[in-house]
Tab-separated table of C-alpha atoms in Angstrom:
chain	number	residue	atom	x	y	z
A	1	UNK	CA	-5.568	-21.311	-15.837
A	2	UNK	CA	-8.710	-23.384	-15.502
A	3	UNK	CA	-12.533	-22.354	-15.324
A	4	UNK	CA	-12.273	-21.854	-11.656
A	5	UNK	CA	-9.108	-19.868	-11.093
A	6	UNK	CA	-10.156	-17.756	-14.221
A	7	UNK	CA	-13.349	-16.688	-12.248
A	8	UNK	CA	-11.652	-16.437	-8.972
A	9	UNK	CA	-8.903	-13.478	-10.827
A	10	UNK	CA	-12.108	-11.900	-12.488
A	11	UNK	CA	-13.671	-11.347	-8.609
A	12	UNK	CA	-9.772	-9.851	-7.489
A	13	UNK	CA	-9.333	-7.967	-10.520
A	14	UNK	CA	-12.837	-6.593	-10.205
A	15	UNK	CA	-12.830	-5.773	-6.482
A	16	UNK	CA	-9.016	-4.400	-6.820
A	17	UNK	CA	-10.190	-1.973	-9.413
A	18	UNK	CA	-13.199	-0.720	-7.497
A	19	UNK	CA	-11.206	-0.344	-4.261
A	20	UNK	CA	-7.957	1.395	-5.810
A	21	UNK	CA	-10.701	3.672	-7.878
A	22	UNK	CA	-12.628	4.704	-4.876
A	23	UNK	CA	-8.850	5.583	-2.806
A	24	UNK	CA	-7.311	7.397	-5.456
A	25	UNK	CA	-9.384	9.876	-6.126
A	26	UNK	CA	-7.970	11.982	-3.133
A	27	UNK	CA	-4.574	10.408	-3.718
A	28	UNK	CA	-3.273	13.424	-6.130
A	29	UNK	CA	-4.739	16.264	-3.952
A	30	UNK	CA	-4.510	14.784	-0.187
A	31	UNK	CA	-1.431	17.054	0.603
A	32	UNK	CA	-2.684	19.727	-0.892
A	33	UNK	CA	-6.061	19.195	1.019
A	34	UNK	CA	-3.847	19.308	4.374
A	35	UNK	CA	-1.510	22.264	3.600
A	36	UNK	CA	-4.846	24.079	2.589
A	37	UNK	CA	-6.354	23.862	5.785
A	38	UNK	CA	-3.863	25.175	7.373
A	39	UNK	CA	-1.530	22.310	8.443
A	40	UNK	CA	2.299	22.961	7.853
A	41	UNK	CA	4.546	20.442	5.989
A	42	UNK	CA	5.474	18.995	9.850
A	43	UNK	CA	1.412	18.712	10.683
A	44	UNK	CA	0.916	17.605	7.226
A	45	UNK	CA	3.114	14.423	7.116
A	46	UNK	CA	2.564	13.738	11.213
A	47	UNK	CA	-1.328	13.588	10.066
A	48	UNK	CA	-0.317	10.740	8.014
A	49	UNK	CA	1.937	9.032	10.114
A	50	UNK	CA	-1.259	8.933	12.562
A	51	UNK	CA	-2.780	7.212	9.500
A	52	UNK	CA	-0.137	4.633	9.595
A	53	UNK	CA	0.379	4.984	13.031
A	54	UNK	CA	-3.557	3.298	13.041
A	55	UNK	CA	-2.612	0.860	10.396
A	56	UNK	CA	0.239	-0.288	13.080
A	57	UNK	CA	-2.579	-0.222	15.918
A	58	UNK	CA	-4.912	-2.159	14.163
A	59	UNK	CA	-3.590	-4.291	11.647
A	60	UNK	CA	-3.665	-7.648	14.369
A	61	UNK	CA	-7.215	-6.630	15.534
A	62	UNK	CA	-8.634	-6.483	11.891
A	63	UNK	CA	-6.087	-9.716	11.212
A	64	UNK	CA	-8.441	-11.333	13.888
A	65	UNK	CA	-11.472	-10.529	11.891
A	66	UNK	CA	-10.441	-11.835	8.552
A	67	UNK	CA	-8.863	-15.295	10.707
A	68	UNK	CA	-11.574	-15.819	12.438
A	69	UNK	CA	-15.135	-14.254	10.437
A	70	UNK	CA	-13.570	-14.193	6.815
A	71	UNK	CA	-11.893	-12.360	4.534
A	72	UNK	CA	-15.426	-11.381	3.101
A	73	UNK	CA	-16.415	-10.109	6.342
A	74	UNK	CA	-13.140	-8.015	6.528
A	75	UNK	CA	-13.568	-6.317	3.174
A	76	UNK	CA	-16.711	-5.059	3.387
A	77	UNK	CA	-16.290	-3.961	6.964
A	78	UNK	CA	-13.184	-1.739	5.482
A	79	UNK	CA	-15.122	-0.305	2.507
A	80	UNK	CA	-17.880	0.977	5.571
A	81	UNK	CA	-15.054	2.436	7.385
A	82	UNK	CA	-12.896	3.775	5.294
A	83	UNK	CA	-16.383	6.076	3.575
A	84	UNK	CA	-17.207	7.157	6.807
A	85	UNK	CA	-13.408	8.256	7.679
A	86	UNK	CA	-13.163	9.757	4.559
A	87	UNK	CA	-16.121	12.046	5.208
A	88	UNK	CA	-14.990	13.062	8.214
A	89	UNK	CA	-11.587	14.356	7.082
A	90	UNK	CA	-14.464	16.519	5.143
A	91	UNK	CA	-16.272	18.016	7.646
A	92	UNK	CA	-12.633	18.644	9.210
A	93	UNK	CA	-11.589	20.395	6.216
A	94	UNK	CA	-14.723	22.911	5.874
A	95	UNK	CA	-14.433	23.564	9.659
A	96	UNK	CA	-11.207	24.193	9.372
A	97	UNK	CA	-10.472	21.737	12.407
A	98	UNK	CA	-7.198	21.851	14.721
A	99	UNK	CA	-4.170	19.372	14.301
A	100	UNK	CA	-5.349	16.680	16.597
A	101	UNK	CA	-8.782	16.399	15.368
A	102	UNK	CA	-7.227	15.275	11.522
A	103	UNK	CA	-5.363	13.099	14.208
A	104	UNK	CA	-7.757	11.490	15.488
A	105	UNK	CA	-9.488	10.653	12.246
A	106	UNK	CA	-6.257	9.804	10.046
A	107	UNK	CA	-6.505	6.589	12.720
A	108	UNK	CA	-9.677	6.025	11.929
A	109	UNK	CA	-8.566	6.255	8.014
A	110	UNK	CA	-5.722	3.643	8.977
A	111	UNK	CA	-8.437	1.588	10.507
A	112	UNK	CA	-10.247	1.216	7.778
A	113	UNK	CA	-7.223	0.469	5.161
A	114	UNK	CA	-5.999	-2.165	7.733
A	115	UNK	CA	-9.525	-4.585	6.970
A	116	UNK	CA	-8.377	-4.458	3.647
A	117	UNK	CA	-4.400	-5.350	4.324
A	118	UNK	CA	-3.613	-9.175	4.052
A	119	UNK	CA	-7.141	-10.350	4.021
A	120	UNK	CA	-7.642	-9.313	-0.135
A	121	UNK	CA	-3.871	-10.877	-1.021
A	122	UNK	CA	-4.777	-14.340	1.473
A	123	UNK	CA	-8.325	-14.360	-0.015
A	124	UNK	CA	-6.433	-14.729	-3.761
A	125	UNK	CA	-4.085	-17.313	-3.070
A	126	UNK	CA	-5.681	-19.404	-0.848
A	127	UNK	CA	-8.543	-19.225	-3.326
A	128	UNK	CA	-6.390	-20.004	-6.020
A	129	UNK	CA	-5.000	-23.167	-4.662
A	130	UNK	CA	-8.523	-24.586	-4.421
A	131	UNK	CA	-9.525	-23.875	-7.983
A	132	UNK	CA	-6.202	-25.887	-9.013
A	133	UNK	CA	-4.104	-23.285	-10.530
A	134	UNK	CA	-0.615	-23.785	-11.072
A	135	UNK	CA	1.032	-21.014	-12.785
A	136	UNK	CA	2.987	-18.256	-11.357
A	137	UNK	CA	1.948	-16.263	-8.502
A	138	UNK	CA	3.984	-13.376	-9.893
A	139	UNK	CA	1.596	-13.506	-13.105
A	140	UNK	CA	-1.777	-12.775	-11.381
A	141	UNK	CA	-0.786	-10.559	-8.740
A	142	UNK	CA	1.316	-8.713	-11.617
A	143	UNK	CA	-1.929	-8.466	-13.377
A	144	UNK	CA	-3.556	-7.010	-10.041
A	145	UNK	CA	-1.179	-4.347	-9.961
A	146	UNK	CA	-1.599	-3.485	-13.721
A	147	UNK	CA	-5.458	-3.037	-13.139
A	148	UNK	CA	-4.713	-1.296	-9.925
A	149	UNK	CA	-2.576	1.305	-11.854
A	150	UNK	CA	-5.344	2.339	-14.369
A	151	UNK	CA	-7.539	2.533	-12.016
A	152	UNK	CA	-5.239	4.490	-9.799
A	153	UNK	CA	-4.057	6.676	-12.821
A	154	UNK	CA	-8.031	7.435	-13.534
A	155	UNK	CA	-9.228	8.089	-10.197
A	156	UNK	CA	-5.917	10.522	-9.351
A	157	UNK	CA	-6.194	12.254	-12.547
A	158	UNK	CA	-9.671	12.708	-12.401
A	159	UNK	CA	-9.949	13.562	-8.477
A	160	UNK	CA	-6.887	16.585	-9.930
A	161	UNK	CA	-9.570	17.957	-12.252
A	162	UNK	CA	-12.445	17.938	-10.151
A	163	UNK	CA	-10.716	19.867	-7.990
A	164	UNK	CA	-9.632	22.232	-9.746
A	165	UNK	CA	-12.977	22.489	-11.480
A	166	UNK	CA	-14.920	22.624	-7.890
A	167	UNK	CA	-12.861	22.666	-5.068
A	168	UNK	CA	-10.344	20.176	-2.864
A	169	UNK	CA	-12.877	18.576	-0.926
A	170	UNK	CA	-15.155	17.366	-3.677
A	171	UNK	CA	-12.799	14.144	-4.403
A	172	UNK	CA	-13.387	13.007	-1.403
A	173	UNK	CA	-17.077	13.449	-1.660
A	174	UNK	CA	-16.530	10.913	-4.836
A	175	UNK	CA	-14.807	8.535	-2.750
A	176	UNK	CA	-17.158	8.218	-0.576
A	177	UNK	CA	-19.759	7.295	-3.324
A	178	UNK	CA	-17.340	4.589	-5.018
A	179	UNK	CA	-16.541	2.877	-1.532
A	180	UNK	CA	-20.676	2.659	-1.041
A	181	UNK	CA	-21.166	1.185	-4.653
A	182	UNK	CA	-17.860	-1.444	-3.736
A	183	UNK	CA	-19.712	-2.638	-1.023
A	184	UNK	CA	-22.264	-3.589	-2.578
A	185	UNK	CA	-20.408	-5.508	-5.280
A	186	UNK	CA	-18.039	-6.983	-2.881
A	187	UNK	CA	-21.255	-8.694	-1.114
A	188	UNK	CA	-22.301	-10.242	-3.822
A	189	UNK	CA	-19.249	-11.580	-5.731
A	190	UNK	CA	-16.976	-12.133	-3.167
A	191	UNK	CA	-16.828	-15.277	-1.183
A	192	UNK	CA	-14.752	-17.339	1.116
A	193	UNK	CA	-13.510	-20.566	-0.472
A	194	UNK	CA	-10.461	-22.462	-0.019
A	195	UNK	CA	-10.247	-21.738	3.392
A	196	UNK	CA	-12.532	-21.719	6.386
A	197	UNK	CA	-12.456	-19.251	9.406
A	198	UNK	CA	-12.208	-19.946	12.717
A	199	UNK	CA	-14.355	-18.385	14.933
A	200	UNK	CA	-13.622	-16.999	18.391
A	201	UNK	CA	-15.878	-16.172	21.742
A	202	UNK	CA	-12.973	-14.946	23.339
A	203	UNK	CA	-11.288	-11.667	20.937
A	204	UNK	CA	-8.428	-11.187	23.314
A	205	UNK	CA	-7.648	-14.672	23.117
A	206	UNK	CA	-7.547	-14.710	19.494
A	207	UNK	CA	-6.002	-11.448	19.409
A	208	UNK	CA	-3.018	-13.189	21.761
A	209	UNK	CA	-3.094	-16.165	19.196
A	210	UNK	CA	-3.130	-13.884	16.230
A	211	UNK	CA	0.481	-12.154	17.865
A	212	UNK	CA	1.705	-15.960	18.470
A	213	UNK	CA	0.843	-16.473	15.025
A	214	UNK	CA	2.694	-13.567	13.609
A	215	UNK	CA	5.446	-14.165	15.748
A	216	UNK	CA	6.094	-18.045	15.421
A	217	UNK	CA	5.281	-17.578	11.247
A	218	UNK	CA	7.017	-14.821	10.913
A	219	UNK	CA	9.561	-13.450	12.959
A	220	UNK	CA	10.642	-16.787	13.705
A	221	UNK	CA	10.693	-17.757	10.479
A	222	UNK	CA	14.678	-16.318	9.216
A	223	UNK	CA	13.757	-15.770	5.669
A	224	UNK	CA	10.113	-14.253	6.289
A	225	UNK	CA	11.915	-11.900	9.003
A	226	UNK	CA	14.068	-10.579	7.073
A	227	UNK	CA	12.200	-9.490	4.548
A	228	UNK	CA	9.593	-8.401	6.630
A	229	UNK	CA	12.492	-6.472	8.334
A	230	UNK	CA	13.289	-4.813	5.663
A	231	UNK	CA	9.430	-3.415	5.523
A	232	UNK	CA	9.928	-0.165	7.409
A	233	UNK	CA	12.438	1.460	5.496
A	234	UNK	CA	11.172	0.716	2.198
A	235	UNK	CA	7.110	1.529	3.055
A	236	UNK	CA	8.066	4.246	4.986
A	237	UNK	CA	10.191	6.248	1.960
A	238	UNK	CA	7.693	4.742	-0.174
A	239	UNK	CA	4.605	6.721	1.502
A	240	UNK	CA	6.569	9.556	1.855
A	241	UNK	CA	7.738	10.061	-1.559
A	242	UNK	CA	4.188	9.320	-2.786
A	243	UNK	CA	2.689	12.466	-1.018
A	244	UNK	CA	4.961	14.861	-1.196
A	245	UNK	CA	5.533	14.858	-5.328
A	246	UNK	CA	2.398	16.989	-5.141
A	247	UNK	CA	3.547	20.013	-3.477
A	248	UNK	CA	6.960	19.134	-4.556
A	249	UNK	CA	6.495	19.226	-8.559
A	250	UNK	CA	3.609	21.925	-7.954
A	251	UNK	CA	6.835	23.949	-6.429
A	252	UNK	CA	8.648	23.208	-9.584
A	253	UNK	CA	5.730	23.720	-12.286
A	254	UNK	CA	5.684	27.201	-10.553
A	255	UNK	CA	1.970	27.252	-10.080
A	256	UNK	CA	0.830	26.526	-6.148
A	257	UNK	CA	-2.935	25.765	-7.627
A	258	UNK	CA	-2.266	23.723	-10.553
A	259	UNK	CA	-3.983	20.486	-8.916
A	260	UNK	CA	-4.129	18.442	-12.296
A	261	UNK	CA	-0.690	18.942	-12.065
A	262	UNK	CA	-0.902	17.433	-8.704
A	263	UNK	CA	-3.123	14.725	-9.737
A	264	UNK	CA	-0.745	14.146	-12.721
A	265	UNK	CA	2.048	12.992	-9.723
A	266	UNK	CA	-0.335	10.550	-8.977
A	267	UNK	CA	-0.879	9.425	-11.849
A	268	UNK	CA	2.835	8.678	-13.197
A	269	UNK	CA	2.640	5.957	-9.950
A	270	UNK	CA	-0.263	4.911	-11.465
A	271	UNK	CA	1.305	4.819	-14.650
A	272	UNK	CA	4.246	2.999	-13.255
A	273	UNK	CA	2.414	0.337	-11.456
A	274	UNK	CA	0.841	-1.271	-14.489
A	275	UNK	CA	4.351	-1.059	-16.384
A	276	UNK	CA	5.921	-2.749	-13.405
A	277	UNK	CA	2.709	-4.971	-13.422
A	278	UNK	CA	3.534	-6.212	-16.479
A	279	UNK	CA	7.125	-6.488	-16.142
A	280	UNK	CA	7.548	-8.686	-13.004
A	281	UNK	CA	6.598	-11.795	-14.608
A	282	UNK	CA	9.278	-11.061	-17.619
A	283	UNK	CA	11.818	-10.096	-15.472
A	284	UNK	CA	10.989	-13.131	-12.654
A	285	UNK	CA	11.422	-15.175	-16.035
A	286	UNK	CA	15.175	-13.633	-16.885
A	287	UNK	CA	16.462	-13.795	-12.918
A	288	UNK	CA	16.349	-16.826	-11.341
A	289	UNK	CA	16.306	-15.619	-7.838
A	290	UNK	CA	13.653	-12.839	-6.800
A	291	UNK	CA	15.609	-11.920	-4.098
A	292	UNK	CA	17.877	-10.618	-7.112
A	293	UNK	CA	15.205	-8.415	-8.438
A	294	UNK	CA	14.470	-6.950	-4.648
A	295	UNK	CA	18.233	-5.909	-3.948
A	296	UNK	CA	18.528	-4.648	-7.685
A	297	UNK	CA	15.166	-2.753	-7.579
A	298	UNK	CA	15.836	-1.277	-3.949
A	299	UNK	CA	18.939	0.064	-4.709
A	300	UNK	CA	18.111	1.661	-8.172
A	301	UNK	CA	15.089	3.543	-6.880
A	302	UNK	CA	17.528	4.823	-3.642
A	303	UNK	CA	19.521	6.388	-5.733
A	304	UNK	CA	17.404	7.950	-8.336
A	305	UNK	CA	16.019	9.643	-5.285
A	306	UNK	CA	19.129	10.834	-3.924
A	307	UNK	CA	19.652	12.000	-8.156
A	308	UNK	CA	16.663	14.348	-7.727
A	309	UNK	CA	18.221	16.400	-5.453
A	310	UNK	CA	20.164	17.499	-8.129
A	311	UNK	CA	17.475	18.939	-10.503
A	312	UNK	CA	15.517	21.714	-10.750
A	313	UNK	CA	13.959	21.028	-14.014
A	314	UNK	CA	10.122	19.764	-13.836
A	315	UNK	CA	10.350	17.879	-16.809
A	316	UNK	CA	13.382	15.767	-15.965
A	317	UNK	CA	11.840	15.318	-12.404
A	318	UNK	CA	9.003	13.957	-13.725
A	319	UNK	CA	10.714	12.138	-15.875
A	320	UNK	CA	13.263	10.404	-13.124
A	321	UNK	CA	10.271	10.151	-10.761
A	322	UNK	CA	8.452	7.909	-13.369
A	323	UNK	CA	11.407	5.765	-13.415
A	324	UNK	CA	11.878	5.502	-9.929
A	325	UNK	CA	8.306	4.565	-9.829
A	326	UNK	CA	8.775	1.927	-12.902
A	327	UNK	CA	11.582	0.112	-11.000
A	328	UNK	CA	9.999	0.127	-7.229
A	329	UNK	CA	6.495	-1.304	-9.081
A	330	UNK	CA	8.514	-4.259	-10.518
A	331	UNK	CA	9.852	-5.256	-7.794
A	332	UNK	CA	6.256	-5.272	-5.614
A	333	UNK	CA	4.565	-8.615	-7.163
A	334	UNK	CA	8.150	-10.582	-6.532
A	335	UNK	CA	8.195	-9.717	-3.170
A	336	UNK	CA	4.404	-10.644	-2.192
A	337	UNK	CA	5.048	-13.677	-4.389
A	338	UNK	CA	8.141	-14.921	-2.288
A	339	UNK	CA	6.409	-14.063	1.167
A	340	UNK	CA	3.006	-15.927	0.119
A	341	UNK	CA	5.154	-19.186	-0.822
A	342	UNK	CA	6.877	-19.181	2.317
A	343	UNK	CA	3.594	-18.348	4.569
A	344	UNK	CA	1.108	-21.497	5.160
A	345	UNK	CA	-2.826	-21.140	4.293
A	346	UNK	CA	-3.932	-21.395	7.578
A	347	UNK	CA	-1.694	-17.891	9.055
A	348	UNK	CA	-1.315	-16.424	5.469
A	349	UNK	CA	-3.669	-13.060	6.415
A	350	UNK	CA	-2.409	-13.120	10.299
A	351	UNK	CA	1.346	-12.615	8.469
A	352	UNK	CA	0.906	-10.215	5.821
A	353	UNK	CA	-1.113	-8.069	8.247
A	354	UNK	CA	2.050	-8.301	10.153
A	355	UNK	CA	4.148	-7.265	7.506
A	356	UNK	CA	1.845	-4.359	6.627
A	357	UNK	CA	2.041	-3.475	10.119
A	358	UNK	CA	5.609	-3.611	10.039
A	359	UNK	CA	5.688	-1.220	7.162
A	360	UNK	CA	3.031	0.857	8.555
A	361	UNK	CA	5.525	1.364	11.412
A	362	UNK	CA	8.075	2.401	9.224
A	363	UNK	CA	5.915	5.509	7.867
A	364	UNK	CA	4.958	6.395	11.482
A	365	UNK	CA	8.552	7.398	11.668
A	366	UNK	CA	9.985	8.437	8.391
A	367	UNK	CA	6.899	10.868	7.393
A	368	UNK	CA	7.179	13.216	10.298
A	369	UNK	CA	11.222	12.773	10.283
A	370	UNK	CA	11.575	14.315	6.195
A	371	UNK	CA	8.756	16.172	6.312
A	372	UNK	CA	10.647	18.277	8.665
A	373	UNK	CA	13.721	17.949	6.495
A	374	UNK	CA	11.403	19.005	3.826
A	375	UNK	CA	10.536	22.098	5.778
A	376	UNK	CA	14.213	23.041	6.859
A	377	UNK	CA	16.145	22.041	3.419
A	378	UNK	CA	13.228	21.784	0.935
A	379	UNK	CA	11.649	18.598	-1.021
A	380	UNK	CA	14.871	17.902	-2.915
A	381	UNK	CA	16.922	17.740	0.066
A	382	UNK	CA	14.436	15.358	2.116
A	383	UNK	CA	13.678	12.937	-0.958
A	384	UNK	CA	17.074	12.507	-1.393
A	385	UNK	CA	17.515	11.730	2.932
A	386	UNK	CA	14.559	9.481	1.943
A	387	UNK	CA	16.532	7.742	-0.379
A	388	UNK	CA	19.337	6.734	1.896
A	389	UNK	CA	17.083	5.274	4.416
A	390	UNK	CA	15.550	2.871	2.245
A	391	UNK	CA	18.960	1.321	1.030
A	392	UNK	CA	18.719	0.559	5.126
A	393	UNK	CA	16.573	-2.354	3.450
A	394	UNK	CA	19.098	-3.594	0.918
A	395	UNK	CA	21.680	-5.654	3.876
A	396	UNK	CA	17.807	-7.551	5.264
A	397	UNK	CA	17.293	-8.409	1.904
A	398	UNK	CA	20.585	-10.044	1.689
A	399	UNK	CA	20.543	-11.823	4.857
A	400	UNK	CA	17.297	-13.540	3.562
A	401	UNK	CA	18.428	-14.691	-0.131
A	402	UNK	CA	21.025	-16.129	2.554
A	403	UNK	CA	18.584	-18.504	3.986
A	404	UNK	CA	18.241	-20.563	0.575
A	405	UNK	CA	14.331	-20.506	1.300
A	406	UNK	CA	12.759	-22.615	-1.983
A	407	UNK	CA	10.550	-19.735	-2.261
A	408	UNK	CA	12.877	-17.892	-3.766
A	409	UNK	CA	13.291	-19.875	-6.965
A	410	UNK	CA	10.196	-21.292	-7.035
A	411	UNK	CA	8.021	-20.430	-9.902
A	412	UNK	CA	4.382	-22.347	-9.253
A	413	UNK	CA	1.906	-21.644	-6.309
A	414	UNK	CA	2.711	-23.045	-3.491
A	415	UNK	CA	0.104	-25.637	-2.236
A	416	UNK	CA	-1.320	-24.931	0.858
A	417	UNK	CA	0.106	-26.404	4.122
């Protein structure tokens, strides 16, 4: 890694510590936060679908605005909107607001995750390319996830103990404050280079182009489709999972107001994502295919979820959630490694807002669907439903090793088209 690359991973490193810092400080407690105002496990996990529900709504709008005014542009327009969001679920919280108000604003909270979506990732590589670098995609993005995970494990952890020390709505008080400081920061050390936006008098036109885009670089594209295909079901159980260990290990810890408890769920994902941060280069290095390692790490973490079911024992659900988190974390860097080699510069943020939006989709309906498992058969019963959706993914996966794209050996950066 030369001068230039080196400084270019210091800026992504720095801004993906900051950003996953500021998020996860309501990430251990946000179920809690919803059950306690007095939304049931159905409201609870519909509230977040409408978060990814306005991920799904948004993600090509916001994909215009990092194509056409810069990736810069887009990240510091999401750190604005996702504080102001933020406070708002609040104010919703001390007035103890109805169902459709936390709605409204869990769009709002998707809208502001969705400037962030694609625009970071494209930012990286395309900046990467034009500092010269040459090694691995798998190793810097690997690295991203490894900061990401302290930082996650320190901000849930710590938003756990501050509220149990104050109260639930404090975290996101702190939030707030971390996305202002990020701001800042982001305007100064983050810049476009590599690539050059193209600017737009006519947003519905470039909101048209941006769907052509997505559509003739994606979709269209067999082994990008696939894969991006297979985005719903594993996203979907993924958010799912995520935010309802809280309640669910709180349930078997036996104490409903244990948050650090809660914020300690977070934390093992946190925990997880630096371990599977660090092992996604190794293991890219052992497999030659990565299409190998995202069948084998799909189908292990299905069916340690449909395991849980099984247990009532905190300690050995904790410890089969960590691994389920361990192998689902290694897999992550392969797979945005093998869609960024197969994307070119120019649509890179257009397609992986796609994808996200494809995922996003995928939450919209599996959240509400086992939460209300969850509320008819209990957590056990709906993490383990959870787990046979996402082996739903395994067959796309399959069809798009089938495609013999060279993306899925390759082991360099892919020079932009």
């Amino acid at each position: 890694m030369n001068d230039a690359a080196r400084k270019i991973q210091r800026v992504y490193l720095t801004l993906t510590l900051g950003n996953t810092l500021a998020a996860s400080f309501i990430w251990g407690i946000n179920t809690l936060f919803l059950l306690d105002a007095g939304l049931s496990n159905l409201e609870t996990f519909a509230a977040n679908a409408f978060f990814t529900a306005g991920m799904v709504l948004f993600e090509v709008p916001t994909g215009v605005v990092a194509d056409s005014w810069g990736r810069r542009v887009s990240f510091l327009l999401g750190t604005l909107t996702l504080a102001g969001s933020t406070f708002l679920y609040y104010l919703l919280w001390q007035f103890s607001a109805p169902f459709w108000w936390w709605a409204v604003v869990s769009v709002l909270l998707g809208l502001g995750f969705t400037f962030f979506s694609g625009a970071v990732e494209a930012w990286l590589v395309d900046a990467l390319s034009f500092a010269g670098y040459e090694g691995g995609l798998e190793t810097v993005l690997g690295r991203g996830q490894m900061v990401s995970g302290v930082a996650m494990l320190a901000g849930s952890v710590a938003g756990g103990v501050i509220a149990q020390a104050s109260n639930l709505g404090v975290p996101f008080l702190v939030r707030v404050g971390v996305l202002t400081a990020m701001f800042a920061v982001a305007f100064l050390l983050m810049h476009d280079v590599g690539f050059t936006p193209e600017r737009s008098a006519h947003p519905l036109q470039a909101t048209r182009a941006v769907l052509r885009a997505s559509v003739d670089n994606g979709l269209k594209n067999p082994p990008v489709r696939f894969i991006m295909l297979a985005a719903p079901f594993t996203e979907g159980v993924g958010i799912y999972v995520f935010y309802a260990l809280q309640p669910y290990l709180l349930q078997l810890f036996g104490d409903p107001r244990a948050y650090a408890i809660a914020g300690l769920a977070a934390a093992l994902v946190a925990g997880a994502d630096v371990v599977g941060g660090w092992m996604a280069p190794r293991v890219r290095k052992l497999v030659r295919r990565r299409t190998s390692v995202l069948i084998a790490t799909n189908v292990a973490s299905a069916l340690i979820l449909v395991v849980l079911m099984f247990t009532s024992v905190f300690w050995l659900a904790l410890v089969l959630l960590a691994l389920w988190a361990i192998v689902s974390s290694a897999g992550t860097p392969v797979r945005q490694a093998y869609l960024n080699d197969m994307i070119a510069s120019k649509q890179r943020a257009t397609v992986l807002s796609f994808d996200s939006l494809l995922g996003s989709a995928g939450g919209v309906v599996v959240q509400p669907l086992l939460g209300r498992t969850a509320d008819l058969y209990g957590y056990p019963a709906s993490l383990a439903v959870g787990g046979a959706v996402q082996l739903i993914a395994a067959p796309f996966i399959l069809l798009s090793r089938r495609q013999r794209s060279p993306a899925d050996v390759a082991t360099g950066v892919a020079a932009a088209p």
